[in-house]
PDB file of C-alpha atoms in Angstrom:
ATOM      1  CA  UNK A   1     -18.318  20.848 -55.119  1.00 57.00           C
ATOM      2  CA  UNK A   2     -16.842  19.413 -51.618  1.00 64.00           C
ATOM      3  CA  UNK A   3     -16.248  16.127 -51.621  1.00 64.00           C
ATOM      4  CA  UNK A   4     -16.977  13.997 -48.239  1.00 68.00           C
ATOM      5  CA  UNK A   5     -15.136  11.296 -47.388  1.00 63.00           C
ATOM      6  CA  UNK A   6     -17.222   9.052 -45.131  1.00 60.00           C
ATOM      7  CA  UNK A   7     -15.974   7.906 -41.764  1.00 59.00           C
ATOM      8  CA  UNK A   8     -15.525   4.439 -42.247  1.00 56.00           C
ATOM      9  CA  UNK A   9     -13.702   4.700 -45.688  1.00 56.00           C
ATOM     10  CA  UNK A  10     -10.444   3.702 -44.072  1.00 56.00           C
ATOM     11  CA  UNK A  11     -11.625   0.534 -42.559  1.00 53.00           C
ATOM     12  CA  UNK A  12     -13.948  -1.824 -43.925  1.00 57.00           C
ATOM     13  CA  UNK A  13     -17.035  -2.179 -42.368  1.00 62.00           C
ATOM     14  CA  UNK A  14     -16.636  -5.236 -41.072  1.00 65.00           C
ATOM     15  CA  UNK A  15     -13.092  -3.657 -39.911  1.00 62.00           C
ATOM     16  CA  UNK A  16     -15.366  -1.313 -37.968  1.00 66.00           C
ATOM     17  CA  UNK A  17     -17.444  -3.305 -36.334  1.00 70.00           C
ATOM     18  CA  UNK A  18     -14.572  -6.177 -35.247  1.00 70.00           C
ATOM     19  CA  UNK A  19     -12.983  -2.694 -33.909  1.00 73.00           C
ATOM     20  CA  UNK A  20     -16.196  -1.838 -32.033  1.00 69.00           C
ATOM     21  CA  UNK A  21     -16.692  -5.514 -30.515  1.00 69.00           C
ATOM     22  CA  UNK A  22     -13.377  -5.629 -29.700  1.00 75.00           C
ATOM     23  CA  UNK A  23     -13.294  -2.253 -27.384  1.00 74.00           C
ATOM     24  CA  UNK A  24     -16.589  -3.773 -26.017  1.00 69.00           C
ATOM     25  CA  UNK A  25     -15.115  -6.861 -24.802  1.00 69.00           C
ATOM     26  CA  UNK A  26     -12.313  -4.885 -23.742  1.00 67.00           C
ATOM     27  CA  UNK A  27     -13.863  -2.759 -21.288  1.00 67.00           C
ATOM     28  CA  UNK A  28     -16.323  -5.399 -20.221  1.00 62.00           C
ATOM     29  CA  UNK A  29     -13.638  -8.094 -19.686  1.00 61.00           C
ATOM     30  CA  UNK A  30     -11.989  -6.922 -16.137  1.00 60.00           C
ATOM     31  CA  UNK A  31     -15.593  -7.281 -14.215  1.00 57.00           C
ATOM     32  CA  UNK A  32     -16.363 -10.751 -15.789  1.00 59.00           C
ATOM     33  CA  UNK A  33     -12.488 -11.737 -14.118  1.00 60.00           C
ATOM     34  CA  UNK A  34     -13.746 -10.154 -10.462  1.00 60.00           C
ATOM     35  CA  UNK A  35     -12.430  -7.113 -11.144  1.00 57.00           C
ATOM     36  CA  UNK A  36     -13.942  -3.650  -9.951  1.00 55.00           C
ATOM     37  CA  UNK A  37     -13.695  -0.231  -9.033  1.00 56.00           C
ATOM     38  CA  UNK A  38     -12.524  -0.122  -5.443  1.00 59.00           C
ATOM     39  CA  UNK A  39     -14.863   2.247  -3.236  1.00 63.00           C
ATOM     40  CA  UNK A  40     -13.339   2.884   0.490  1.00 68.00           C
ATOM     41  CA  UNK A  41     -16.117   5.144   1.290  1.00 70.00           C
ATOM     42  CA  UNK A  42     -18.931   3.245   3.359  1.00 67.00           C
ATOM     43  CA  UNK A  43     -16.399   0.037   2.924  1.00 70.00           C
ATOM     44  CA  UNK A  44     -16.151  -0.468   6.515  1.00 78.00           C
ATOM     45  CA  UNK A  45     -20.519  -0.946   7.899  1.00 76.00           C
ATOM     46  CA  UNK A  46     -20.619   1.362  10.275  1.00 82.00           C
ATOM     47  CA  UNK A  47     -17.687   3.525  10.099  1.00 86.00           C
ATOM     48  CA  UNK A  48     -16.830   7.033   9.692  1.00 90.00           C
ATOM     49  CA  UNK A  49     -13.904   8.423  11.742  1.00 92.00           C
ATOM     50  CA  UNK A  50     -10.229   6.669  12.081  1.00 94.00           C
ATOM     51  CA  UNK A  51      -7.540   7.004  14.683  1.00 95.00           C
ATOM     52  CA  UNK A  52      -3.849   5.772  14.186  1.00 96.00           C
ATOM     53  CA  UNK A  53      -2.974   5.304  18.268  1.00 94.00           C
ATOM     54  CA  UNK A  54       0.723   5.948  18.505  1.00 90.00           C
ATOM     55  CA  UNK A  55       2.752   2.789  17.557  1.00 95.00           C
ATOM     56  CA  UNK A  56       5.257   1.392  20.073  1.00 97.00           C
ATOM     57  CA  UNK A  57       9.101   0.292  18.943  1.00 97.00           C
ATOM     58  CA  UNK A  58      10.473  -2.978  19.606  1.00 96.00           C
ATOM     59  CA  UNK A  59      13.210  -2.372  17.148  1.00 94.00           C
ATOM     60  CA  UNK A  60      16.318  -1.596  17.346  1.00 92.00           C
ATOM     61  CA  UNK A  61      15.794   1.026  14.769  1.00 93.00           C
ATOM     62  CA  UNK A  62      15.486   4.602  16.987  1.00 94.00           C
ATOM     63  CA  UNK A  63      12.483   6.690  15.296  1.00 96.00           C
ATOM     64  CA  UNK A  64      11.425   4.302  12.862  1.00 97.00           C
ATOM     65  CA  UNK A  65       8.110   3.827  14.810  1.00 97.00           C
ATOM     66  CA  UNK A  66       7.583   7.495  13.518  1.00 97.00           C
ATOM     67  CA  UNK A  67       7.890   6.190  10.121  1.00 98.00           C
ATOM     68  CA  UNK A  68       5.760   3.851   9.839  1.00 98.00           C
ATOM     69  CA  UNK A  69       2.739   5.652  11.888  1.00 97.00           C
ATOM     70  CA  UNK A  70       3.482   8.194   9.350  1.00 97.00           C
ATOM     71  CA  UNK A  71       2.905   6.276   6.154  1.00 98.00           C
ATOM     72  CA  UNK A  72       0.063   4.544   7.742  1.00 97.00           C
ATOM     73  CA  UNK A  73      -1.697   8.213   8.007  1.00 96.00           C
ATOM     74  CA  UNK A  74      -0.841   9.457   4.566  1.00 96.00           C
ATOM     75  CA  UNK A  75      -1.664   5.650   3.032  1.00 95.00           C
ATOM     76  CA  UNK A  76      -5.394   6.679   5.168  1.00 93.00           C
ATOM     77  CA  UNK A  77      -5.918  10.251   3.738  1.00 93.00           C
ATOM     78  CA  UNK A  78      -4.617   9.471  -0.117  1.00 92.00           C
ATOM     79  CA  UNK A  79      -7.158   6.583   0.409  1.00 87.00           C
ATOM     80  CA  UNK A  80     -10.293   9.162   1.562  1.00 80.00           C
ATOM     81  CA  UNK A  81     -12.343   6.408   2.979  1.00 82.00           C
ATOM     82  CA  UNK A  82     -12.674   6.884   6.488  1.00 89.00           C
ATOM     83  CA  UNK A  83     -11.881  10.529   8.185  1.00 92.00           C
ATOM     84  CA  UNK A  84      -8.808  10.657  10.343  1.00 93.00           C
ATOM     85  CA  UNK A  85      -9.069  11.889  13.713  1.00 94.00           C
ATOM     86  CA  UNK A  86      -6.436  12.309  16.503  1.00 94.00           C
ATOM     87  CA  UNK A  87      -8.554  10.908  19.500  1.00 94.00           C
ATOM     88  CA  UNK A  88      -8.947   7.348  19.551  1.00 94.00           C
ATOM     89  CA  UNK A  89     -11.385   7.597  22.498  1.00 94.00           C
ATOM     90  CA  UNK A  90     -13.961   9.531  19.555  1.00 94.00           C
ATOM     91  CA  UNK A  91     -13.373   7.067  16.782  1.00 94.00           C
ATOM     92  CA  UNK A  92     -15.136   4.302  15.052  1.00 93.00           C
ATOM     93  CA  UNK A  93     -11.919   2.396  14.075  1.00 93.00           C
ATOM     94  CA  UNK A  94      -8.582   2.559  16.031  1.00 96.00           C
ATOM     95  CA  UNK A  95      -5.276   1.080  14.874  1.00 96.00           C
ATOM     96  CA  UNK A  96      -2.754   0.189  17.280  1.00 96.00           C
ATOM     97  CA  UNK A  97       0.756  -1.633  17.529  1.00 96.00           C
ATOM     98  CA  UNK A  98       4.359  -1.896  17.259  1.00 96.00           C
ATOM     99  CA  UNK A  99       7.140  -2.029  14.887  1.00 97.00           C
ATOM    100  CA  UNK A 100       7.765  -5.415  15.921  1.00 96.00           C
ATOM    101  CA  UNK A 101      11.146  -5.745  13.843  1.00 95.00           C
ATOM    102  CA  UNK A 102      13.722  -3.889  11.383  1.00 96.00           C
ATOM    103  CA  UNK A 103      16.803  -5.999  10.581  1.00 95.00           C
ATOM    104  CA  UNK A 104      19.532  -5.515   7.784  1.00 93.00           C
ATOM    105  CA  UNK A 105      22.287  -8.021   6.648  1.00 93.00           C
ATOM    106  CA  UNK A 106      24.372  -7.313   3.718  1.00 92.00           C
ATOM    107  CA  UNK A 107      23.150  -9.489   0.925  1.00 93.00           C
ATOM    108  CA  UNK A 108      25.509  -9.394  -1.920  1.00 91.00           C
ATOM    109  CA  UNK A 109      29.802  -9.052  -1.838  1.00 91.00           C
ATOM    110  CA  UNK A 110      32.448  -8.303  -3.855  1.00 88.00           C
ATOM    111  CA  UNK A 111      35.052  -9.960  -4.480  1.00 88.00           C
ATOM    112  CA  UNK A 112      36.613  -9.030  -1.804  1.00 85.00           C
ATOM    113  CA  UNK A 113      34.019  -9.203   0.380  1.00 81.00           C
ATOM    114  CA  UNK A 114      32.677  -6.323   0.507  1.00 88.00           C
ATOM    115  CA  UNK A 115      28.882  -5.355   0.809  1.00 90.00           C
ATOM    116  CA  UNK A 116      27.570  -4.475  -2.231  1.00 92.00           C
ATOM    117  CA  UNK A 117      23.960  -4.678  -0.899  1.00 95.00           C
ATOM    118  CA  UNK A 118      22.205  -5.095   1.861  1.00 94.00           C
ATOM    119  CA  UNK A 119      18.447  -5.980   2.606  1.00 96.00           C
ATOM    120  CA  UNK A 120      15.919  -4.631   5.185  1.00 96.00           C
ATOM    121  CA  UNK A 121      13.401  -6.549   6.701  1.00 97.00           C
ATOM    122  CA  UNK A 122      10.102  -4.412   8.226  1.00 97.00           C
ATOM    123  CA  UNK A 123       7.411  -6.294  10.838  1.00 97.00           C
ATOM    124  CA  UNK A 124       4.538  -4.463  12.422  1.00 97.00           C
ATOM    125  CA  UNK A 125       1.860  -5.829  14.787  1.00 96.00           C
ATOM    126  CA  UNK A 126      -1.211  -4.074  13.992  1.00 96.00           C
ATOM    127  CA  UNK A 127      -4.692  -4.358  15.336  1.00 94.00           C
ATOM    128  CA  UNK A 128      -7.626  -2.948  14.293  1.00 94.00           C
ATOM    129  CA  UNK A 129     -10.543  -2.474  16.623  1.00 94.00           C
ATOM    130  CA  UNK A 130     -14.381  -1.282  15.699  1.00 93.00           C
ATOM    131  CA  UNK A 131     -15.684   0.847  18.371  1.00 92.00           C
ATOM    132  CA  UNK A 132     -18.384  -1.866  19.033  1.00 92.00           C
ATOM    133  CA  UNK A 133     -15.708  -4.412  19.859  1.00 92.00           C
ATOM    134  CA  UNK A 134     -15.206  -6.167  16.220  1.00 91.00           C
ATOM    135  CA  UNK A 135     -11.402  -6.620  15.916  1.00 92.00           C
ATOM    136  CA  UNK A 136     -10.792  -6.859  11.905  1.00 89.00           C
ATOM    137  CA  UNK A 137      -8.178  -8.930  11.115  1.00 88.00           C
ATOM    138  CA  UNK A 138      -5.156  -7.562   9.460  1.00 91.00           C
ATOM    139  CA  UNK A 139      -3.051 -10.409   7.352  1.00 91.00           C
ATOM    140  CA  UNK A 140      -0.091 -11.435   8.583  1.00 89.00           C
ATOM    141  CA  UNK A 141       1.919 -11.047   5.187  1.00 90.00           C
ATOM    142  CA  UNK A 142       0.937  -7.540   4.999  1.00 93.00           C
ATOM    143  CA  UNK A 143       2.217  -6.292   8.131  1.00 95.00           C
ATOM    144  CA  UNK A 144       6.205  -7.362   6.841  1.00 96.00           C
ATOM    145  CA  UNK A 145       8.038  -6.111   3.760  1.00 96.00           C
ATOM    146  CA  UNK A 146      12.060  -6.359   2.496  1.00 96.00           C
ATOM    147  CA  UNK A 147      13.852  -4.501   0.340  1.00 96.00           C
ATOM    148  CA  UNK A 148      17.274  -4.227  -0.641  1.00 96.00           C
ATOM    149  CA  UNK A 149      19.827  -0.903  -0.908  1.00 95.00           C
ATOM    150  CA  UNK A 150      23.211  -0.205  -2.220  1.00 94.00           C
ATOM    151  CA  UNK A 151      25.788   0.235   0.000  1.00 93.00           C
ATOM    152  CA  UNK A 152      28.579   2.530  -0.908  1.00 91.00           C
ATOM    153  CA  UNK A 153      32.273   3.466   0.654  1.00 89.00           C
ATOM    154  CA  UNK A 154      30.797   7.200   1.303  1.00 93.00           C
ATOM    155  CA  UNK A 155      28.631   6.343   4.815  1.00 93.00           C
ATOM    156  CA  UNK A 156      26.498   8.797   4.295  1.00 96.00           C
ATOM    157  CA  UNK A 157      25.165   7.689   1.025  1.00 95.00           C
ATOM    158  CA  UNK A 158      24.650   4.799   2.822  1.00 93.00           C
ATOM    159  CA  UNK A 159      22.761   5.882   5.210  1.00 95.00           C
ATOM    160  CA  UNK A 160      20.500   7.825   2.887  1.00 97.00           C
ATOM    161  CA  UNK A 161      20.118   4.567   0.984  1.00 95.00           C
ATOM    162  CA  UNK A 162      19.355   2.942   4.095  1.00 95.00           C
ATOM    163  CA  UNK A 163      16.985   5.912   5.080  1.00 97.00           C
ATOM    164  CA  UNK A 164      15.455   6.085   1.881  1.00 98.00           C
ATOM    165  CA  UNK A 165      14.350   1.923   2.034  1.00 97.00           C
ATOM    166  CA  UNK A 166      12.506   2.141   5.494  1.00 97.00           C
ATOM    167  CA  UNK A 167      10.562   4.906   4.385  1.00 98.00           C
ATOM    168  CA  UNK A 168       9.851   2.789   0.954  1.00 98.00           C
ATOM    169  CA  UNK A 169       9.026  -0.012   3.540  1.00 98.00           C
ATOM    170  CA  UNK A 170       6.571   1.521   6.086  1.00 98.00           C
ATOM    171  CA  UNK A 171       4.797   2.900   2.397  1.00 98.00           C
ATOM    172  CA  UNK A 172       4.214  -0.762   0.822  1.00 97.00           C
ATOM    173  CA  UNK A 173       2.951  -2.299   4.266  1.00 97.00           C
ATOM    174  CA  UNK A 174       0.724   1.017   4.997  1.00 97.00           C
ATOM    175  CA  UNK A 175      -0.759   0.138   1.751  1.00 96.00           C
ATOM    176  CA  UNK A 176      -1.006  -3.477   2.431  1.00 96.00           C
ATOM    177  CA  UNK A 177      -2.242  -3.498   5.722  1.00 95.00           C
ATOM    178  CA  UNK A 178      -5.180  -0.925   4.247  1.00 93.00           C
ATOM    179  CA  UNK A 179      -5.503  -3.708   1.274  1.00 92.00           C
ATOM    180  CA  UNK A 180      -6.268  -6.153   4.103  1.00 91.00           C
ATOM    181  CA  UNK A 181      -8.015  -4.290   6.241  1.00 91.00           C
ATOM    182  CA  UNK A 182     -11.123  -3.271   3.897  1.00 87.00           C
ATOM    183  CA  UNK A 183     -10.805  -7.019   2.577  1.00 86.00           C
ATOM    184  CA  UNK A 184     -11.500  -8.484   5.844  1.00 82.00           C
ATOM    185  CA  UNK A 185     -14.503  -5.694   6.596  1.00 77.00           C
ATOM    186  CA  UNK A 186     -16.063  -6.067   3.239  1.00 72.00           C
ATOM    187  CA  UNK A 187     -19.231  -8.064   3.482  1.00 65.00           C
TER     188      UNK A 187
END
């Protein structure tokens, strides 16, 4: 004879159902605190096809206006909601601008002052323009970002390090200024 050990023998059964409740509550707190599932498909009213016009730079930085178009076009296809397309004269939304800024200054010294850090400050104008006219506005804290590398006394790890933090920076405002953008075109 097989014994059968009933599901809820290791918990009470009020146990259980405090368990049950709880996961409930759980799962059904983030929407009650205006949380929710983020869909960037059909986000934008009227909007299918993306262009990313080539971005002009007012930096001192040579190249870095690649970086940052860059990162805005992966930041577009990882977030699938509008289809990228190369020709701004065929698309629905266009985004145009500048790298408007990218300064460092060493932020921390030894003790014999010597950089130990330094920080990197990223602006971009951006503008986003509807085919029909609408200009969506883009916030203006998402369009700058800082961030701070090591230096070192080999200049090429510097360099890498310094490298290395613009292309962290042109990733955090490409996903900002997408944050902002489908904030300001949702309805």
């Amino acid at each position: 004879m097989k014994h059968r050990i009933h599901p809820d023998a290791f918990l009470p059964r009020t146990a259980s159902r405090w368990a049950c409740l709880l996961l409930a509550v759980a799962l059904g707190s983030p929407a009650g605190c205006g949380y929710s599932v983020v869909r960037y498909k059909g986000a934008i009213p009227e909007t299918e096809t993306l262009a990313i016009a080539g971005l002009s730079n007012e930096s001192y930085e040579p190249g870095v206006e690649a970086v940052v178009l860059d990162a805005l076009r992966r930041e577009a296809l990882r977030r699938d909601g509008l289809r990228l397309i190369e020709d701004p004269e065929r698309a629905d939304l266009v985004i145009s601008g500048s790298v408007s800024g990218l300064s460092a200054g060493p932020r921390s010294f030894s003790s014999v002052v010597l950089a130990l850090e330094y920080e990197v400050y990223m602006n971009v104008r951006l503008r986003a323009e509807h085919r029909d006219g609408r200009v969506f506005p883009i916030d203006g804290r998402a369009t700058s970002a800082s961030d701070v590398y090591l230096a070192s006394a080999d200049v090429e790890a510097t360099r890498k390090n310094r490298r290395e933090t613009i292309h962290r920076l042109a990733n955090v405002v490409a996903e900002r200024v997408y944050d902002s953008l489908y904030e300001s075109a949702a309805p």
